[in-house]
mmCIF file of C-alpha atoms in Angstrom:
data_model
loop_
_atom_site.group_PDB
_atom_site.id
_atom_site.type_symbol
_atom_site.label_atom_id
_atom_site.label_comp_id
_atom_site.label_asym_id
_atom_site.label_seq_id
_atom_site.Cartn_x
_atom_site.Cartn_y
_atom_site.Cartn_z
ATOM 1 C CA UNK A 1 276.004 121.736 270.930
ATOM 2 C CA UNK A 2 276.024 123.997 273.965
ATOM 3 C CA UNK A 3 272.204 124.148 273.982
ATOM 4 C CA UNK A 4 271.935 120.372 273.662
ATOM 5 C CA UNK A 5 274.432 119.674 276.459
ATOM 6 C CA UNK A 6 272.685 122.141 278.759
ATOM 7 C CA UNK A 7 269.254 120.636 278.079
ATOM 8 C CA UNK A 8 270.534 117.104 278.659
ATOM 9 C CA UNK A 9 272.142 118.257 281.899
ATOM 10 C CA UNK A 10 268.741 119.488 283.087
ATOM 11 C CA UNK A 11 266.564 116.576 281.916
ATOM 12 C CA UNK A 12 268.827 113.472 281.930
ATOM 13 C CA UNK A 13 267.678 111.655 285.073
ATOM 14 C CA UNK A 14 268.421 108.022 285.847
ATOM 15 C CA UNK A 15 272.141 107.346 285.435
ATOM 16 C CA UNK A 16 274.612 106.735 282.570
ATOM 17 C CA UNK A 17 272.482 104.253 280.610
ATOM 18 C CA UNK A 18 269.667 106.806 280.405
ATOM 19 C CA UNK A 19 272.019 109.694 279.566
ATOM 20 C CA UNK A 20 273.571 107.697 276.713
ATOM 21 C CA UNK A 21 270.136 106.690 275.393
ATOM 22 C CA UNK A 22 268.971 110.319 275.374
ATOM 23 C CA UNK A 23 272.225 111.453 273.737
ATOM 24 C CA UNK A 24 271.839 108.860 270.969
ATOM 25 C CA UNK A 25 268.280 110.030 270.348
ATOM 26 C CA UNK A 26 269.577 113.566 269.850
ATOM 27 C CA UNK A 27 272.820 113.112 267.891
ATOM 28 C CA UNK A 28 272.032 109.988 265.832
ATOM 29 C CA UNK A 29 268.265 109.870 265.324
ATOM 30 C CA UNK A 30 267.308 113.540 265.292
ATOM 31 C CA UNK A 31 270.322 115.573 264.214
ATOM 32 C CA UNK A 32 272.245 112.867 262.318
ATOM 33 C CA UNK A 33 275.609 114.217 263.479
ATOM 34 C CA UNK A 34 276.906 110.629 263.387
ATOM 35 C CA UNK A 35 275.801 107.117 262.491
ATOM 36 C CA UNK A 36 274.936 104.371 264.959
ATOM 37 C CA UNK A 37 278.241 102.672 264.115
ATOM 38 C CA UNK A 38 280.224 105.826 264.926
ATOM 39 C CA UNK A 39 278.227 106.288 268.140
ATOM 40 C CA UNK A 40 278.978 102.695 269.133
ATOM 41 C CA UNK A 41 282.704 103.148 268.521
ATOM 42 C CA UNK A 42 282.722 106.175 270.806
ATOM 43 C CA UNK A 43 280.740 104.246 273.414
ATOM 44 C CA UNK A 44 283.190 101.353 273.257
ATOM 45 C CA UNK A 45 286.143 103.703 273.617
ATOM 46 C CA UNK A 46 284.657 105.465 276.651
ATOM 47 C CA UNK A 47 284.051 102.111 278.315
ATOM 48 C CA UNK A 48 287.776 101.371 278.040
ATOM 49 C CA UNK A 49 288.862 104.524 279.892
ATOM 50 C CA UNK A 50 288.018 105.506 283.473
ATOM 51 C CA UNK A 51 285.614 108.260 284.377
ATOM 52 C CA UNK A 52 281.905 109.093 283.907
ATOM 53 C CA UNK A 53 280.981 107.460 280.608
ATOM 54 C CA UNK A 54 277.931 109.565 279.804
ATOM 55 C CA UNK A 55 279.861 112.809 280.367
ATOM 56 C CA UNK A 56 282.664 111.508 278.160
ATOM 57 C CA UNK A 57 280.139 110.637 275.435
ATOM 58 C CA UNK A 58 278.783 114.209 275.494
ATOM 59 C CA UNK A 59 282.378 115.459 275.086
ATOM 60 C CA UNK A 60 282.854 113.174 272.075
ATOM 61 C CA UNK A 61 279.577 114.354 270.544
ATOM 62 C CA UNK A 62 280.684 117.942 271.111
ATOM 63 C CA UNK A 63 283.939 117.323 269.259
ATOM 64 C CA UNK A 64 282.145 115.656 266.338
ATOM 65 C CA UNK A 65 279.771 118.609 266.038
ATOM 66 C CA UNK A 66 282.031 121.602 266.756
ATOM 67 C CA UNK A 67 285.641 120.525 267.278
ATOM 68 C CA UNK A 68 287.518 121.379 270.444
ATOM 69 C CA UNK A 69 285.160 124.243 271.437
ATOM 70 C CA UNK A 70 282.285 121.744 271.191
ATOM 71 C CA UNK A 71 284.262 119.227 273.263
ATOM 72 C CA UNK A 72 284.776 121.777 276.061
ATOM 73 C CA UNK A 73 281.283 123.282 275.923
ATOM 74 C CA UNK A 74 279.583 119.890 275.743
ATOM 75 C CA UNK A 75 281.357 118.476 278.784
ATOM 76 C CA UNK A 76 281.132 121.630 280.897
ATOM 77 C CA UNK A 77 277.475 122.429 280.193
ATOM 78 C CA UNK A 78 276.354 118.832 280.735
ATOM 79 C CA UNK A 79 277.967 118.936 284.181
ATOM 80 C CA UNK A 80 276.911 122.472 285.164
ATOM 81 C CA UNK A 81 273.146 122.027 285.845
ATOM 82 C CA UNK A 82 273.671 118.971 288.045
ATOM 83 C CA UNK A 83 276.455 120.746 289.903
ATOM 84 C CA UNK A 84 274.238 123.735 290.703
ATOM 85 C CA UNK A 85 271.256 121.574 291.700
ATOM 86 C CA UNK A 86 273.380 119.322 293.933
ATOM 87 C CA UNK A 87 275.015 122.400 295.450
ATOM 88 C CA UNK A 88 271.575 123.732 296.403
ATOM 89 C CA UNK A 89 270.712 120.418 298.056
ATOM 90 C CA UNK A 90 274.055 120.419 299.883
ATOM 91 C CA UNK A 91 273.367 123.923 301.225
ATOM 92 C CA UNK A 92 269.914 122.810 302.422
ATOM 93 C CA UNK A 93 271.439 119.693 303.959
ATOM 94 C CA UNK A 94 274.037 121.621 305.953
ATOM 95 C CA UNK A 95 271.509 124.319 306.911
ATOM 96 C CA UNK A 96 268.614 122.107 307.984
ATOM 97 C CA UNK A 97 270.274 118.731 308.478
ATOM 98 C CA UNK A 98 268.376 116.788 305.823
ATOM 99 C CA UNK A 99 267.724 116.617 302.082
ATOM 100 C CA UNK A 100 264.323 117.713 300.732
ATOM 101 C CA UNK A 101 262.153 114.763 299.714
ATOM 102 C CA UNK A 102 262.128 113.986 295.975
ATOM 103 C CA UNK A 103 260.786 110.430 295.783
ATOM 104 C CA UNK A 104 257.456 111.630 294.370
ATOM 105 C CA UNK A 105 259.276 113.164 291.392
ATOM 106 C CA UNK A 106 261.104 109.936 290.552
ATOM 107 C CA UNK A 107 257.840 107.987 290.747
ATOM 108 C CA UNK A 108 256.831 109.409 287.376
ATOM 109 C CA UNK A 109 260.273 109.800 285.808
ATOM 110 C CA UNK A 110 261.639 106.295 286.355
ATOM 111 C CA UNK A 111 259.097 104.353 284.244
ATOM 112 C CA UNK A 112 259.609 106.792 281.360
ATOM 113 C CA UNK A 113 263.378 106.460 281.335
ATOM 114 C CA UNK A 114 263.078 102.664 281.181
ATOM 115 C CA UNK A 115 261.236 103.047 277.865
ATOM 116 C CA UNK A 116 263.819 105.556 276.603
ATOM 117 C CA UNK A 117 266.754 103.240 277.376
ATOM 118 C CA UNK A 118 265.115 100.145 275.897
ATOM 119 C CA UNK A 119 264.432 101.987 272.637
ATOM 120 C CA UNK A 120 268.086 103.068 272.449
ATOM 121 C CA UNK A 121 269.414 99.588 273.225
ATOM 122 C CA UNK A 122 267.213 98.070 270.508
ATOM 123 C CA UNK A 123 268.409 100.596 267.926
ATOM 124 C CA UNK A 124 272.093 100.251 268.787
ATOM 125 C CA UNK A 125 271.987 96.457 269.076
ATOM 126 C CA UNK A 126 270.899 96.096 265.454
ATOM 127 C CA UNK A 127 274.116 97.893 264.478
ATOM 128 C CA UNK A 128 276.439 96.242 267.017
ATOM 129 C CA UNK A 129 275.250 92.647 266.569
ATOM 130 C CA UNK A 130 276.594 92.265 263.022
ATOM 131 C CA UNK A 131 276.670 88.476 263.333
ATOM 132 C CA UNK A 132 274.894 85.821 265.395
ATOM 133 C CA UNK A 133 278.012 85.205 267.564
ATOM 134 C CA UNK A 134 278.191 88.930 268.398
ATOM 135 C CA UNK A 135 274.503 88.918 269.332
ATOM 136 C CA UNK A 136 275.082 85.913 271.603
ATOM 137 C CA UNK A 137 278.095 87.657 273.121
ATOM 138 C CA UNK A 138 275.932 90.668 273.981
ATOM 139 C CA UNK A 139 273.363 88.405 275.640
ATOM 140 C CA UNK A 140 276.127 86.640 277.567
ATOM 141 C CA UNK A 141 277.512 90.006 278.742
ATOM 142 C CA UNK A 142 274.076 90.948 280.071
ATOM 143 C CA UNK A 143 273.734 87.614 281.875
ATOM 144 C CA UNK A 144 277.218 87.840 283.411
ATOM 145 C CA UNK A 145 276.521 91.367 284.646
ATOM 146 C CA UNK A 146 273.304 90.229 286.333
ATOM 147 C CA UNK A 147 275.299 87.403 287.951
ATOM 148 C CA UNK A 148 277.617 89.983 289.514
ATOM 149 C CA UNK A 149 280.690 89.684 287.271
ATOM 150 C CA UNK A 150 282.850 92.838 287.182
ATOM 151 C CA UNK A 151 281.901 95.207 284.333
ATOM 152 C CA UNK A 152 285.497 95.815 283.257
ATOM 153 C CA UNK A 153 286.199 92.076 283.110
ATOM 154 C CA UNK A 154 283.163 91.634 280.853
ATOM 155 C CA UNK A 155 284.207 94.435 278.490
ATOM 156 C CA UNK A 156 287.847 93.418 278.130
ATOM 157 C CA UNK A 157 286.889 89.739 278.024
ATOM 158 C CA UNK A 158 284.466 90.326 275.156
ATOM 159 C CA UNK A 159 287.058 92.332 273.238
ATOM 160 C CA UNK A 160 289.696 89.658 273.745
ATOM 161 C CA UNK A 161 287.272 86.910 272.712
ATOM 162 C CA UNK A 162 286.355 88.539 269.392
ATOM 163 C CA UNK A 163 290.020 89.282 268.730
ATOM 164 C CA UNK A 164 290.968 85.650 269.445
ATOM 165 C CA UNK A 165 288.323 84.219 267.122
ATOM 166 C CA UNK A 166 289.125 86.576 264.238
ATOM 167 C CA UNK A 167 292.889 86.243 264.424
ATOM 168 C CA UNK A 168 293.385 82.730 265.822
ATOM 169 C CA UNK A 169 294.537 81.368 262.476
ATOM 170 C CA UNK A 170 296.595 84.420 261.579
ATOM 171 C CA UNK A 171 298.627 84.336 264.796
ATOM 172 C CA UNK A 172 298.543 80.595 265.514
ATOM 173 C CA UNK A 173 302.312 80.303 265.160
ATOM 174 C CA UNK A 174 303.092 83.161 267.552
ATOM 175 C CA UNK A 175 304.236 82.722 271.153
ATOM 176 C CA UNK A 176 301.483 82.731 273.800
ATOM 177 C CA UNK A 177 301.089 85.892 276.178
ATOM 178 C CA UNK A 178 279.769 113.917 311.705
ATOM 179 C CA UNK A 179 280.501 117.058 309.642
ATOM 180 C CA UNK A 180 284.178 117.467 310.362
ATOM 181 C CA UNK A 181 286.431 120.499 310.370
ATOM 182 C CA UNK A 182 287.153 121.775 306.844
ATOM 183 C CA UNK A 183 289.847 119.447 305.457
ATOM 184 C CA UNK A 184 292.924 120.495 303.610
ATOM 185 C CA UNK A 185 291.647 121.582 300.185
ATOM 186 C CA UNK A 186 294.697 120.272 298.333
ATOM 187 C CA UNK A 187 294.129 116.824 299.837
ATOM 188 C CA UNK A 188 290.470 117.071 298.863
ATOM 189 C CA UNK A 189 291.507 117.859 295.275
ATOM 190 C CA UNK A 190 293.957 114.939 295.155
ATOM 191 C CA UNK A 191 291.398 112.462 296.536
ATOM 192 C CA UNK A 192 288.736 113.313 293.963
ATOM 193 C CA UNK A 193 291.233 113.608 291.098
ATOM 194 C CA UNK A 194 292.500 110.122 291.935
ATOM 195 C CA UNK A 195 288.954 108.730 291.998
ATOM 196 C CA UNK A 196 288.160 110.360 288.654
ATOM 197 C CA UNK A 197 291.365 108.971 287.144
ATOM 198 C CA UNK A 198 290.937 105.327 288.152
ATOM 199 C CA UNK A 199 287.199 104.704 288.551
ATOM 200 C CA UNK A 200 285.560 102.207 286.226
ATOM 201 C CA UNK A 201 282.111 100.735 286.598
ATOM 202 C CA UNK A 202 278.798 101.775 288.098
ATOM 203 C CA UNK A 203 277.781 104.231 290.770
ATOM 204 C CA UNK A 204 278.130 101.479 293.332
ATOM 205 C CA UNK A 205 281.853 101.387 292.597
ATOM 206 C CA UNK A 206 281.965 105.159 293.197
ATOM 207 C CA UNK A 207 280.337 104.617 296.599
ATOM 208 C CA UNK A 208 282.988 102.051 297.510
ATOM 209 C CA UNK A 209 285.818 104.438 296.587
ATOM 210 C CA UNK A 210 284.265 107.331 298.501
ATOM 211 C CA UNK A 211 283.638 105.239 301.606
ATOM 212 C CA UNK A 212 287.210 103.959 301.681
ATOM 213 C CA UNK A 213 288.749 107.414 301.240
ATOM 214 C CA UNK A 214 286.409 109.667 303.217
ATOM 215 C CA UNK A 215 284.760 107.485 305.863
ATOM 216 C CA UNK A 216 287.302 104.808 306.730
ATOM 217 C CA UNK A 217 290.671 106.462 306.096
ATOM 218 C CA UNK A 218 290.032 110.099 307.045
ATOM 219 C CA UNK A 219 286.762 110.188 308.948
ATOM 220 C CA UNK A 220 285.619 113.317 307.084
ATOM 221 C CA UNK A 221 282.134 111.794 306.586
ATOM 222 C CA UNK A 222 279.862 109.366 308.396
ATOM 223 C CA UNK A 223 278.193 106.490 306.548
ATOM 224 C CA UNK A 224 274.865 108.337 306.820
ATOM 225 C CA UNK A 225 276.321 111.475 305.246
ATOM 226 C CA UNK A 226 277.852 109.438 302.425
ATOM 227 C CA UNK A 227 274.533 107.714 301.668
ATOM 228 C CA UNK A 228 272.742 111.071 301.712
ATOM 229 C CA UNK A 229 275.307 112.440 299.238
ATOM 230 C CA UNK A 230 274.834 109.475 296.892
ATOM 231 C CA UNK A 231 271.037 109.752 297.143
ATOM 232 C CA UNK A 232 271.189 113.406 296.066
ATOM 233 C CA UNK A 233 273.411 112.447 293.119
ATOM 234 C CA UNK A 234 270.914 109.776 292.063
ATOM 235 C CA UNK A 235 267.682 111.762 292.136
ATOM 236 C CA UNK A 236 269.105 114.859 290.434
ATOM 237 C CA UNK A 237 269.714 115.008 286.650
ATOM 238 C CA UNK A 238 273.136 114.772 285.027
ATOM 239 C CA UNK A 239 276.186 112.709 285.991
ATOM 240 C CA UNK A 240 276.297 110.831 289.310
ATOM 241 C CA UNK A 241 279.835 112.161 289.776
ATOM 242 C CA UNK A 242 278.283 115.428 291.017
ATOM 243 C CA UNK A 243 278.020 113.549 294.307
ATOM 244 C CA UNK A 244 281.506 115.056 294.694
ATOM 245 C CA UNK A 245 279.923 118.543 294.709
ATOM 246 C CA UNK A 246 277.738 117.597 297.668
ATOM 247 C CA UNK A 247 280.602 116.024 299.599
ATOM 248 C CA UNK A 248 282.908 118.943 298.817
ATOM 249 C CA UNK A 249 280.365 121.399 300.229
ATOM 250 C CA UNK A 250 279.702 119.319 303.343
ATOM 251 C CA UNK A 251 283.410 118.993 304.108
ATOM 252 C CA UNK A 252 284.743 122.290 302.774
ATOM 253 C CA UNK A 253 281.855 124.705 302.114
ATOM 254 C CA UNK A 254 281.826 126.581 298.754
ATOM 255 C CA UNK A 255 285.567 126.215 298.005
ATOM 256 C CA UNK A 256 285.369 122.509 298.788
ATOM 257 C CA UNK A 257 282.391 122.035 296.435
ATOM 258 C CA UNK A 258 284.208 123.771 293.575
ATOM 259 C CA UNK A 259 287.492 121.930 294.111
ATOM 260 C CA UNK A 260 285.884 118.480 294.464
ATOM 261 C CA UNK A 261 283.782 118.989 291.306
ATOM 262 C CA UNK A 262 286.695 120.154 289.171
ATOM 263 C CA UNK A 263 288.955 117.407 290.493
ATOM 264 C CA UNK A 264 286.652 114.452 289.814
ATOM 265 C CA UNK A 265 285.772 115.545 286.244
ATOM 266 C CA UNK A 266 289.195 116.822 285.163
ATOM 267 C CA UNK A 267 290.657 113.360 284.335
ATOM 268 C CA UNK A 268 287.702 112.640 282.029
ATOM 269 C CA UNK A 269 288.431 115.759 279.976
ATOM 270 C CA UNK A 270 292.082 114.715 279.724
ATOM 271 C CA UNK A 271 291.379 111.085 278.776
ATOM 272 C CA UNK A 272 288.818 112.006 276.117
ATOM 273 C CA UNK A 273 291.091 114.716 274.653
ATOM 274 C CA UNK A 274 293.886 112.151 274.329
ATOM 275 C CA UNK A 275 291.624 109.507 272.758
ATOM 276 C CA UNK A 276 289.925 111.759 270.167
ATOM 277 C CA UNK A 277 292.819 111.903 267.635
ATOM 278 C CA UNK A 278 293.595 108.209 268.155
ATOM 279 C CA UNK A 279 290.139 106.722 267.515
ATOM 280 C CA UNK A 280 289.984 107.082 263.695
ATOM 281 C CA UNK A 281 293.389 105.442 263.269
ATOM 282 C CA UNK A 282 292.603 102.695 265.764
ATOM 283 C CA UNK A 283 289.335 101.851 263.980
ATOM 284 C CA UNK A 284 291.321 101.274 260.775
ATOM 285 C CA UNK A 285 293.427 98.677 262.575
ATOM 286 C CA UNK A 286 292.007 95.189 262.063
ATOM 287 C CA UNK A 287 293.178 94.153 265.539
ATOM 288 C CA UNK A 288 291.615 97.087 267.378
ATOM 289 C CA UNK A 289 288.467 96.911 265.221
ATOM 290 C CA UNK A 290 287.939 93.323 266.374
ATOM 291 C CA UNK A 291 288.440 94.291 270.018
ATOM 292 C CA UNK A 292 286.103 97.265 269.630
ATOM 293 C CA UNK A 293 283.363 95.105 268.075
ATOM 294 C CA UNK A 294 283.484 92.851 271.125
ATOM 295 C CA UNK A 295 283.531 95.758 273.561
ATOM 296 C CA UNK A 296 280.625 97.493 271.770
ATOM 297 C CA UNK A 297 278.269 94.554 271.960
ATOM 298 C CA UNK A 298 279.315 93.836 275.556
ATOM 299 C CA UNK A 299 278.642 97.482 276.494
ATOM 300 C CA UNK A 300 275.098 97.120 275.180
ATOM 301 C CA UNK A 301 274.738 93.922 277.186
ATOM 302 C CA UNK A 302 275.752 95.859 280.290
ATOM 303 C CA UNK A 303 273.223 98.578 279.440
ATOM 304 C CA UNK A 304 270.524 95.937 279.160
ATOM 305 C CA UNK A 305 271.494 94.492 282.541
ATOM 306 C CA UNK A 306 271.426 97.902 284.186
ATOM 307 C CA UNK A 307 268.039 98.609 282.576
ATOM 308 C CA UNK A 308 266.621 95.393 284.011
ATOM 309 C CA UNK A 309 267.797 96.418 287.484
ATOM 310 C CA UNK A 310 266.363 99.918 287.037
ATOM 311 C CA UNK A 311 263.055 98.501 285.828
ATOM 312 C CA UNK A 312 262.664 96.387 288.955
ATOM 313 C CA UNK A 313 262.775 99.505 291.121
ATOM 314 C CA UNK A 314 260.888 101.766 288.697
ATOM 315 C CA UNK A 315 257.895 99.656 287.674
ATOM 316 C CA UNK A 316 256.363 98.880 291.060
ATOM 317 C CA UNK A 317 252.602 99.007 290.426
ATOM 318 C CA UNK A 318 249.957 99.197 287.703
ATOM 319 C CA UNK A 319 250.297 102.979 287.363
ATOM 320 C CA UNK A 320 254.057 102.892 286.662
ATOM 321 C CA UNK A 321 253.661 99.905 284.323
ATOM 322 C CA UNK A 322 251.058 101.799 282.277
ATOM 323 C CA UNK A 323 253.263 104.901 282.256
ATOM 324 C CA UNK A 324 256.251 102.905 280.937
ATOM 325 C CA UNK A 325 254.111 101.270 278.254
ATOM 326 C CA UNK A 326 252.675 104.616 277.131
ATOM 327 C CA UNK A 327 256.161 106.151 276.947
ATOM 328 C CA UNK A 328 257.373 103.238 274.813
ATOM 329 C CA UNK A 329 254.364 103.563 272.507
ATOM 330 C CA UNK A 330 254.914 107.300 272.065
ATOM 331 C CA UNK A 331 258.595 106.759 271.257
ATOM 332 C CA UNK A 332 257.850 104.102 268.647
ATOM 333 C CA UNK A 333 254.888 105.877 267.046
ATOM 334 C CA UNK A 334 255.793 109.577 267.093
ATOM 335 C CA UNK A 335 259.542 109.665 267.887
ATOM 336 C CA UNK A 336 258.901 112.374 270.496
ATOM 337 C CA UNK A 337 262.041 113.929 271.964
ATOM 338 C CA UNK A 338 263.019 111.905 275.044
ATOM 339 C CA UNK A 339 263.562 115.063 277.110
ATOM 340 C CA UNK A 340 259.871 115.938 276.717
ATOM 341 C CA UNK A 341 258.925 112.442 277.830
ATOM 342 C CA UNK A 342 260.998 112.809 280.994
ATOM 343 C CA UNK A 343 259.366 116.164 281.753
ATOM 344 C CA UNK A 344 255.944 114.639 281.089
ATOM 345 C CA UNK A 345 256.728 111.858 283.579
ATOM 346 C CA UNK A 346 257.664 114.463 286.179
ATOM 347 C CA UNK A 347 254.423 116.365 285.478
ATOM 348 C CA UNK A 348 252.358 113.206 285.899
ATOM 349 C CA UNK A 349 254.118 112.517 289.210
ATOM 350 C CA UNK A 350 253.437 116.071 290.372
ATOM 351 C CA UNK A 351 249.748 115.730 289.454
ATOM 352 C CA UNK A 352 249.479 112.382 291.236
ATOM 353 C CA UNK A 353 251.092 113.874 294.342
ATOM 354 C CA UNK A 354 248.746 116.890 294.216
ATOM 355 C CA UNK A 355 245.651 114.678 293.916
ATOM 356 C CA UNK A 356 246.907 112.570 296.811
ATOM 357 C CA UNK A 357 247.196 115.654 299.036
ATOM 358 C CA UNK A 358 243.737 116.953 298.071
#
């Protein structure tokens, strides 16, 4: 489990949807540590609690494989590579005033991860969409997300809808219902712990929280610095929440980076630890099972919507379209490990960049 978490932390580019797709490939398809149905239940549960969903899924997988030591090792080692990489970028940023260019690397990686996510969505959807209404609900969730409806509203709405349809008759008689001076490190800890404890939704929601707390209220960052921090979090592997590492270093040097990183991830460890013993009992409840079925299919709808948005920025010319198609073909024909596909995409990008400079 430790080896898997570490490798995912190094190779999982592209955001939570990609991380979850790569995790499913490893723990369901390859190692068979759990079934698709069990994976979906964990995914639904993580969508109902705040925090970085892909990191929380790695914690769950760690617990399934190796108990509490696996839970701790999985979460920590998935976070560690991204933290160290982002820290290096933060040091370069403070030292030289800019982040090293990495767009050429993403040029080859992005089309590959689109194929990886689509393959995962297709596999999970066959398990989640047990009936035609559930399949339609997943499609509706995707459409609502693309229309701009809040992710949490979609998830809870889908759960409530399935619950209402399954139990309408049973309960029909019931009653209706500029780089600043180093800030105070304790305040820095409290800010990022609060964000980690209440944040639902995509990386764009994270940006909104960070801007309110650090740019508008305290003036610890400028808008340009915040955007640079988010950019580093996006083009490095692992969870986007390591943006906190960058901001912590910029505002508080090495102690600030450590404190901000621990603070933003700590609530996720707590929430997952609390939910682990509850999930088996909740799944046995007919009421919660209905809600979870709705949430599961809605979560896949959200993944599909995110993938569509990613594809629009990833597949920008004939070269990237061919690369995405080849990656999809390799996945379907040979079931190659998705991590190798991501590395191959990076290698192709490096070669294309080298030929361009020749």
